[in-house]
Each structure stands twice: as structure tokens, then as C-alpha cells.
mmCIF file with all atom_site columns, C-alpha atoms in Angstrom:
data_model
loop_
_atom_site.group_PDB
_atom_site.id
_atom_site.type_symbol
_atom_site.label_atom_id
_atom_site.label_alt_id
_atom_site.label_comp_id
_atom_site.label_asym_id
_atom_site.label_entity_id
_atom_site.label_seq_id
_atom_site.pdbx_PDB_ins_code
_atom_site.Cartn_x
_atom_site.Cartn_y
_atom_site.Cartn_z
_atom_site.occupancy
_atom_site.B_iso_or_equiv
_atom_site.pdbx_formal_charge
_atom_site.auth_seq_id
_atom_site.auth_comp_id
_atom_site.auth_asym_id
_atom_site.auth_atom_id
_atom_site.pdbx_PDB_model_num
ATOM 1   C CA . MET A 1 1   ? 86.777  -41.867 -323.786 1.00 48.00 ? 25  MET A CA 1
ATOM 2   C CA . PRO A 1 2   ? 83.256  -43.141 -322.643 1.00 54.00 ? 26  PRO A CA 1
ATOM 3   C CA . ALA A 1 3   ? 82.920  -44.087 -318.972 1.00 52.00 ? 27  ALA A CA 1
ATOM 4   C CA . TRP A 1 4   ? 81.862  -47.653 -319.737 1.00 51.00 ? 28  TRP A CA 1
ATOM 5   C CA . LEU A 1 5   ? 84.900  -48.118 -321.781 1.00 49.00 ? 29  LEU A CA 1
ATOM 6   C CA . ASP A 1 6   ? 87.196  -46.647 -319.268 1.00 53.00 ? 30  ASP A CA 1
ATOM 7   C CA . THR A 1 7   ? 85.806  -49.038 -316.719 1.00 51.00 ? 31  THR A CA 1
ATOM 8   C CA . LEU A 1 8   ? 86.093  -52.077 -318.921 1.00 46.00 ? 32  LEU A CA 1
ATOM 9   C CA . LEU A 1 9   ? 89.722  -51.171 -319.712 1.00 50.00 ? 33  LEU A CA 1
ATOM 10  C CA . GLY A 1 10  ? 90.517  -50.659 -316.211 1.00 51.00 ? 34  GLY A CA 1
ATOM 11  C CA . PHE A 1 11  ? 88.895  -53.819 -315.224 1.00 48.00 ? 35  PHE A CA 1
ATOM 12  C CA . PHE A 1 12  ? 91.282  -55.799 -317.621 1.00 48.00 ? 36  PHE A CA 1
ATOM 13  C CA . GLY A 1 13  ? 94.266  -53.625 -316.604 1.00 48.00 ? 37  GLY A CA 1
ATOM 14  C CA . ARG A 1 14  ? 94.612  -52.230 -320.253 1.00 47.00 ? 38  ARG A CA 1
ATOM 15  C CA . ARG A 1 15  ? 93.570  -48.570 -319.648 1.00 45.00 ? 39  ARG A CA 1
ATOM 16  C CA . PRO A 1 16  ? 95.814  -46.142 -321.780 1.00 45.00 ? 40  PRO A CA 1
ATOM 17  C CA . PRO A 1 17  ? 97.701  -43.387 -320.135 1.00 44.00 ? 41  PRO A CA 1
ATOM 18  C CA . GLY A 1 18  ? 95.363  -40.592 -319.080 1.00 44.00 ? 42  GLY A CA 1
ATOM 19  C CA . PRO A 1 19  ? 94.841  -37.898 -316.614 1.00 43.00 ? 43  PRO A CA 1
ATOM 20  C CA . PRO A 1 20  ? 96.493  -37.982 -313.040 1.00 44.00 ? 44  PRO A CA 1
ATOM 21  C CA . VAL A 1 21  ? 94.622  -40.340 -310.419 1.00 49.00 ? 45  VAL A CA 1
ATOM 22  C CA . SER A 1 22  ? 92.228  -38.349 -308.406 1.00 50.00 ? 46  SER A CA 1
ATOM 23  C CA . LEU A 1 23  ? 92.364  -39.542 -304.708 1.00 54.00 ? 47  LEU A CA 1
ATOM 24  C CA . ALA A 1 24  ? 89.825  -37.706 -302.670 1.00 56.00 ? 48  ALA A CA 1
ATOM 25  C CA . PRO A 1 25  ? 88.305  -40.635 -300.841 1.00 50.00 ? 49  PRO A CA 1
ATOM 26  C CA . GLU A 1 26  ? 86.382  -38.816 -298.074 1.00 49.00 ? 50  GLU A CA 1
ATOM 27  C CA . GLY A 1 27  ? 84.234  -36.895 -300.818 1.00 61.00 ? 51  GLY A CA 1
ATOM 28  C CA . ASP A 1 28  ? 84.336  -38.487 -304.090 1.00 88.00 ? 52  ASP A CA 1
ATOM 29  C CA . LEU A 1 29  ? 84.244  -42.192 -303.399 1.00 93.00 ? 53  LEU A CA 1
ATOM 30  C CA . LEU A 1 30  ? 81.516  -42.027 -300.656 1.00 94.00 ? 54  LEU A CA 1
ATOM 31  C CA . ALA A 1 31  ? 79.473  -39.506 -302.765 1.00 93.00 ? 55  ALA A CA 1
ATOM 32  C CA . GLU A 1 32  ? 79.907  -41.980 -305.793 1.00 93.00 ? 56  GLU A CA 1
ATOM 33  C CA . VAL A 1 33  ? 78.784  -44.913 -303.895 1.00 95.00 ? 57  VAL A CA 1
ATOM 34  C CA . ASN A 1 34  ? 75.740  -43.133 -302.486 1.00 95.00 ? 58  ASN A CA 1
ATOM 35  C CA . VAL A 1 35  ? 74.740  -41.916 -306.114 1.00 94.00 ? 59  VAL A CA 1
ATOM 36  C CA . THR A 1 36  ? 75.012  -45.578 -307.238 1.00 93.00 ? 60  THR A CA 1
ATOM 37  C CA . ARG A 1 37  ? 72.929  -46.673 -304.194 1.00 93.00 ? 61  ARG A CA 1
ATOM 38  C CA . GLY A 1 38  ? 70.165  -44.365 -305.771 1.00 90.00 ? 62  GLY A CA 1
ATOM 39  C CA . ARG A 1 39  ? 66.748  -43.681 -304.451 1.00 81.00 ? 63  ARG A CA 1
ATOM 40  C CA . ASP A 1 40  ? 66.096  -47.388 -303.351 1.00 84.00 ? 64  ASP A CA 1
ATOM 41  C CA . ARG A 1 41  ? 68.544  -47.406 -300.611 1.00 92.00 ? 65  ARG A CA 1
ATOM 42  C CA . ALA A 1 42  ? 69.507  -44.659 -297.804 1.00 94.00 ? 66  ALA A CA 1
ATOM 43  C CA . PRO A 1 43  ? 72.922  -43.086 -298.328 1.00 95.00 ? 67  PRO A CA 1
ATOM 44  C CA . PHE A 1 44  ? 75.704  -44.303 -296.268 1.00 96.00 ? 68  PHE A CA 1
ATOM 45  C CA . ALA A 1 45  ? 76.541  -42.237 -293.200 1.00 96.00 ? 69  ALA A CA 1
ATOM 46  C CA . PRO A 1 46  ? 80.329  -41.740 -292.825 1.00 95.00 ? 70  PRO A CA 1
ATOM 47  C CA . ASP A 1 47  ? 81.650  -43.409 -289.765 1.00 96.00 ? 71  ASP A CA 1
ATOM 48  C CA . PRO A 1 48  ? 84.892  -42.054 -288.320 1.00 95.00 ? 72  PRO A CA 1
ATOM 49  C CA . HIS A 1 49  ? 86.019  -45.536 -287.156 1.00 97.00 ? 73  HIS A CA 1
ATOM 50  C CA . LEU A 1 50  ? 85.247  -47.193 -290.492 1.00 96.00 ? 74  LEU A CA 1
ATOM 51  C CA . MET A 1 51  ? 86.954  -44.245 -292.326 1.00 95.00 ? 75  MET A CA 1
ATOM 52  C CA . THR A 1 52  ? 90.118  -44.974 -290.304 1.00 95.00 ? 76  THR A CA 1
ATOM 53  C CA . LEU A 1 53  ? 89.685  -48.737 -290.898 1.00 96.00 ? 77  LEU A CA 1
ATOM 54  C CA . ALA A 1 54  ? 89.267  -48.398 -294.781 1.00 95.00 ? 78  ALA A CA 1
ATOM 55  C CA . GLN A 1 55  ? 92.031  -45.761 -295.151 1.00 94.00 ? 79  GLN A CA 1
ATOM 56  C CA . ARG A 1 56  ? 94.650  -47.850 -293.183 1.00 95.00 ? 80  ARG A CA 1
ATOM 57  C CA . HIS A 1 57  ? 93.603  -50.967 -295.382 1.00 96.00 ? 81  HIS A CA 1
ATOM 58  C CA . ALA A 1 58  ? 94.039  -48.913 -298.636 1.00 95.00 ? 82  ALA A CA 1
ATOM 59  C CA . GLU A 1 59  ? 97.464  -47.699 -297.428 1.00 94.00 ? 83  GLU A CA 1
ATOM 60  C CA . GLN A 1 60  ? 98.526  -51.350 -296.378 1.00 95.00 ? 84  GLN A CA 1
ATOM 61  C CA . MET A 1 61  ? 97.457  -52.666 -299.948 1.00 95.00 ? 85  MET A CA 1
ATOM 62  C CA . ALA A 1 62  ? 99.366  -49.861 -301.654 1.00 94.00 ? 86  ALA A CA 1
ATOM 63  C CA . ALA A 1 63  ? 102.572 -50.364 -299.429 1.00 94.00 ? 87  ALA A CA 1
ATOM 64  C CA . ARG A 1 64  ? 102.574 -54.247 -300.489 1.00 94.00 ? 88  ARG A CA 1
ATOM 65  C CA . GLY A 1 65  ? 101.344 -53.468 -303.956 1.00 94.00 ? 89  GLY A CA 1
ATOM 66  C CA . GLN A 1 66  ? 98.790  -56.220 -303.540 1.00 94.00 ? 90  GLN A CA 1
ATOM 67  C CA . LEU A 1 67  ? 95.004  -56.394 -303.243 1.00 94.00 ? 91  LEU A CA 1
ATOM 68  C CA . TRP A 1 68  ? 93.264  -58.426 -300.459 1.00 93.00 ? 92  TRP A CA 1
ATOM 69  C CA . HIS A 1 69  ? 90.412  -58.562 -298.314 1.00 95.00 ? 93  HIS A CA 1
ATOM 70  C CA . GLN A 1 70  ? 90.518  -58.133 -294.512 1.00 92.00 ? 94  GLN A CA 1
ATOM 71  C CA . PRO A 1 71  ? 88.878  -61.181 -292.599 1.00 91.00 ? 95  PRO A CA 1
ATOM 72  C CA . GLN A 1 72  ? 85.577  -60.561 -290.908 1.00 93.00 ? 96  GLN A CA 1
ATOM 73  C CA . VAL A 1 73  ? 85.128  -57.203 -292.343 1.00 94.00 ? 97  VAL A CA 1
ATOM 74  C CA . ASN A 1 74  ? 82.409  -56.334 -294.988 1.00 96.00 ? 98  ASN A CA 1
ATOM 75  C CA . GLU A 1 75  ? 84.321  -54.463 -297.602 1.00 97.00 ? 99  GLU A CA 1
ATOM 76  C CA . ALA A 1 76  ? 84.882  -53.892 -301.176 1.00 97.00 ? 100 ALA A CA 1
ATOM 77  C CA . VAL A 1 77  ? 88.367  -53.293 -302.490 1.00 97.00 ? 101 VAL A CA 1
ATOM 78  C CA . ALA A 1 78  ? 89.814  -52.369 -305.946 1.00 96.00 ? 102 ALA A CA 1
ATOM 79  C CA . ALA A 1 79  ? 93.114  -51.335 -307.434 1.00 95.00 ? 103 ALA A CA 1
ATOM 80  C CA . GLY A 1 80  ? 94.234  -49.470 -310.617 1.00 92.00 ? 104 GLY A CA 1
ATOM 81  C CA . TYR A 1 81  ? 91.077  -47.260 -311.040 1.00 92.00 ? 105 TYR A CA 1
ATOM 82  C CA . ARG A 1 82  ? 91.886  -43.754 -311.802 1.00 88.00 ? 106 ARG A CA 1
ATOM 83  C CA . ASP A 1 83  ? 89.045  -42.065 -309.945 1.00 89.00 ? 107 ASP A CA 1
ATOM 84  C CA . ALA A 1 84  ? 86.172  -42.915 -307.668 1.00 92.00 ? 108 ALA A CA 1
ATOM 85  C CA . TYR A 1 85  ? 83.618  -43.010 -310.569 1.00 91.00 ? 109 TYR A CA 1
ATOM 86  C CA . SER A 1 86  ? 85.698  -45.792 -312.342 1.00 92.00 ? 110 SER A CA 1
ATOM 87  C CA . CYS A 1 87  ? 86.286  -47.663 -309.104 1.00 94.00 ? 111 CYS A CA 1
ATOM 88  C CA . CYS A 1 88  ? 82.548  -47.755 -308.189 1.00 94.00 ? 112 CYS A CA 1
ATOM 89  C CA . ARG A 1 89  ? 81.570  -48.820 -311.644 1.00 94.00 ? 113 ARG A CA 1
ATOM 90  C CA . GLY A 1 90  ? 84.312  -51.681 -311.244 1.00 96.00 ? 114 GLY A CA 1
ATOM 91  C CA . TRP A 1 91  ? 82.504  -52.854 -307.960 1.00 97.00 ? 115 TRP A CA 1
ATOM 92  C CA . MET A 1 92  ? 79.123  -52.845 -309.771 1.00 96.00 ? 116 MET A CA 1
ATOM 93  C CA . MET A 1 93  ? 80.579  -55.359 -312.231 1.00 96.00 ? 117 MET A CA 1
ATOM 94  C CA . SER A 1 94  ? 81.366  -57.717 -309.433 1.00 96.00 ? 118 SER A CA 1
ATOM 95  C CA . ALA A 1 95  ? 78.460  -59.520 -307.739 1.00 96.00 ? 119 ALA A CA 1
ATOM 96  C CA . PRO A 1 96  ? 80.129  -59.668 -304.074 1.00 95.00 ? 120 PRO A CA 1
ATOM 97  C CA . HIS A 1 97  ? 81.303  -56.120 -304.482 1.00 96.00 ? 121 HIS A CA 1
ATOM 98  C CA . ARG A 1 98  ? 77.809  -54.979 -305.688 1.00 96.00 ? 122 ARG A CA 1
ATOM 99  C CA . ASP A 1 99  ? 76.270  -56.756 -302.626 1.00 96.00 ? 123 ASP A CA 1
ATOM 100 C CA . ILE A 1 100 ? 78.397  -54.610 -300.426 1.00 96.00 ? 124 ILE A CA 1
ATOM 101 C CA . VAL A 1 101 ? 77.523  -51.205 -302.336 1.00 97.00 ? 125 VAL A CA 1
ATOM 102 C CA . LEU A 1 102 ? 73.892  -52.195 -302.491 1.00 96.00 ? 126 LEU A CA 1
ATOM 103 C CA . GLY A 1 103 ? 73.550  -54.008 -299.252 1.00 95.00 ? 127 GLY A CA 1
ATOM 104 C CA . HIS A 1 104 ? 71.443  -52.976 -296.278 1.00 95.00 ? 128 HIS A CA 1
ATOM 105 C CA . TYR A 1 105 ? 74.192  -51.289 -294.320 1.00 96.00 ? 129 TYR A CA 1
ATOM 106 C CA . ILE A 1 106 ? 73.921  -47.830 -292.803 1.00 96.00 ? 130 ILE A CA 1
ATOM 107 C CA . ARG A 1 107 ? 77.630  -46.671 -292.136 1.00 97.00 ? 131 ARG A CA 1
ATOM 108 C CA . ALA A 1 108 ? 80.500  -46.718 -294.179 1.00 97.00 ? 132 ALA A CA 1
ATOM 109 C CA . GLY A 1 109 ? 84.123  -45.604 -294.488 1.00 96.00 ? 133 GLY A CA 1
ATOM 110 C CA . VAL A 1 110 ? 86.227  -45.138 -297.483 1.00 95.00 ? 134 VAL A CA 1
ATOM 111 C CA . GLY A 1 111 ? 89.869  -44.919 -298.066 1.00 94.00 ? 135 GLY A CA 1
ATOM 112 C CA . ALA A 1 112 ? 92.366  -44.799 -301.051 1.00 93.00 ? 136 ALA A CA 1
ATOM 113 C CA . ALA A 1 113 ? 96.031  -44.725 -301.375 1.00 93.00 ? 137 ALA A CA 1
ATOM 114 C CA . ALA A 1 114 ? 98.602  -44.486 -304.332 1.00 91.00 ? 138 ALA A CA 1
ATOM 115 C CA . GLY A 1 115 ? 100.981 -47.242 -304.915 1.00 90.00 ? 139 GLY A CA 1
ATOM 116 C CA . ARG A 1 116 ? 102.470 -49.711 -307.346 1.00 89.00 ? 140 ARG A CA 1
ATOM 117 C CA . GLY A 1 117 ? 99.339  -51.322 -309.222 1.00 87.00 ? 141 GLY A CA 1
ATOM 118 C CA . GLY A 1 118 ? 97.181  -48.803 -307.819 1.00 81.00 ? 142 GLY A CA 1
ATOM 119 C CA . PRO A 1 119 ? 95.637  -46.606 -306.694 1.00 92.00 ? 143 PRO A CA 1
ATOM 120 C CA . TYR A 1 120 ? 94.084  -48.824 -304.037 1.00 94.00 ? 144 TYR A CA 1
ATOM 121 C CA . TRP A 1 121 ? 90.417  -48.228 -303.052 1.00 95.00 ? 145 TRP A CA 1
ATOM 122 C CA . CYS A 1 122 ? 88.399  -49.592 -300.041 1.00 96.00 ? 146 CYS A CA 1
ATOM 123 C CA . LEU A 1 123 ? 85.021  -49.257 -298.938 1.00 97.00 ? 147 LEU A CA 1
ATOM 124 C CA . VAL A 1 124 ? 84.130  -50.670 -295.545 1.00 97.00 ? 148 VAL A CA 1
ATOM 125 C CA . VAL A 1 125 ? 80.538  -50.865 -294.406 1.00 98.00 ? 149 VAL A CA 1
ATOM 126 C CA . GLU A 1 126 ? 78.339  -51.730 -291.225 1.00 96.00 ? 150 GLU A CA 1
#
């Protein structure tokens, strides 16, 4: 299936069954976000505190089976995307999330957790 169709179907929650979910947030998601930032923006530097914050939030969302934003935190969250590529593409289709991914931030943390309605993904930036 073409990546654009996978992203679109995931956005509407109608993705057909496929390969297992890949949850490797420390590498895959941050790498994918940095690729998306391209040459116009410096890559995010991984920050241990933000990594912990993002992972904890992803786990909380997965435990509750509910997607939500933390107050006073610059973050992008998502649920249901099978892999980091699809998740990042989904964020790029949402103006507020795109602003986080392409914003003038320098540090980031990412997290992912499997759960009902998930996996749940989180990107926190400063």
C-alpha cells in the first residue's frame, strides 16, 4: 500500500490489518521527525528529561485508551498509527501538530506505547 494511502486510512481509522506495530520511539520517531524537518531546520537534539516526559504521557494515554494533550506542554500526540513514518505523516496533515514538528525548537523527547486504540505516540519539544 502506498505510504500516502496508509496515512490517509490511518487518519480516518480505517487502515486494514497489516504488519505488527513498530514501537521504537527513541530511534525511529525522532529520526523520522528530524527527516521531516529537512534542511531548513536543525534536527532536534534528544533530551533525557523530555524523553521521560513523552514516554510517560504515551503510557498514560495507552493505559486509559484515550488521546489528550498535557496542559502547558509543547507536544504532538497521535494514536493508531502503525509506525513512526505514518505517525509523522499524520502530524504533518494537522496544522497545530505541523507547527510543533517544524517549529523553532531545539530539544525533543519522544515516546510510544501500545494500548487499546493505539499505539499512542508523543513528541514533546522545547
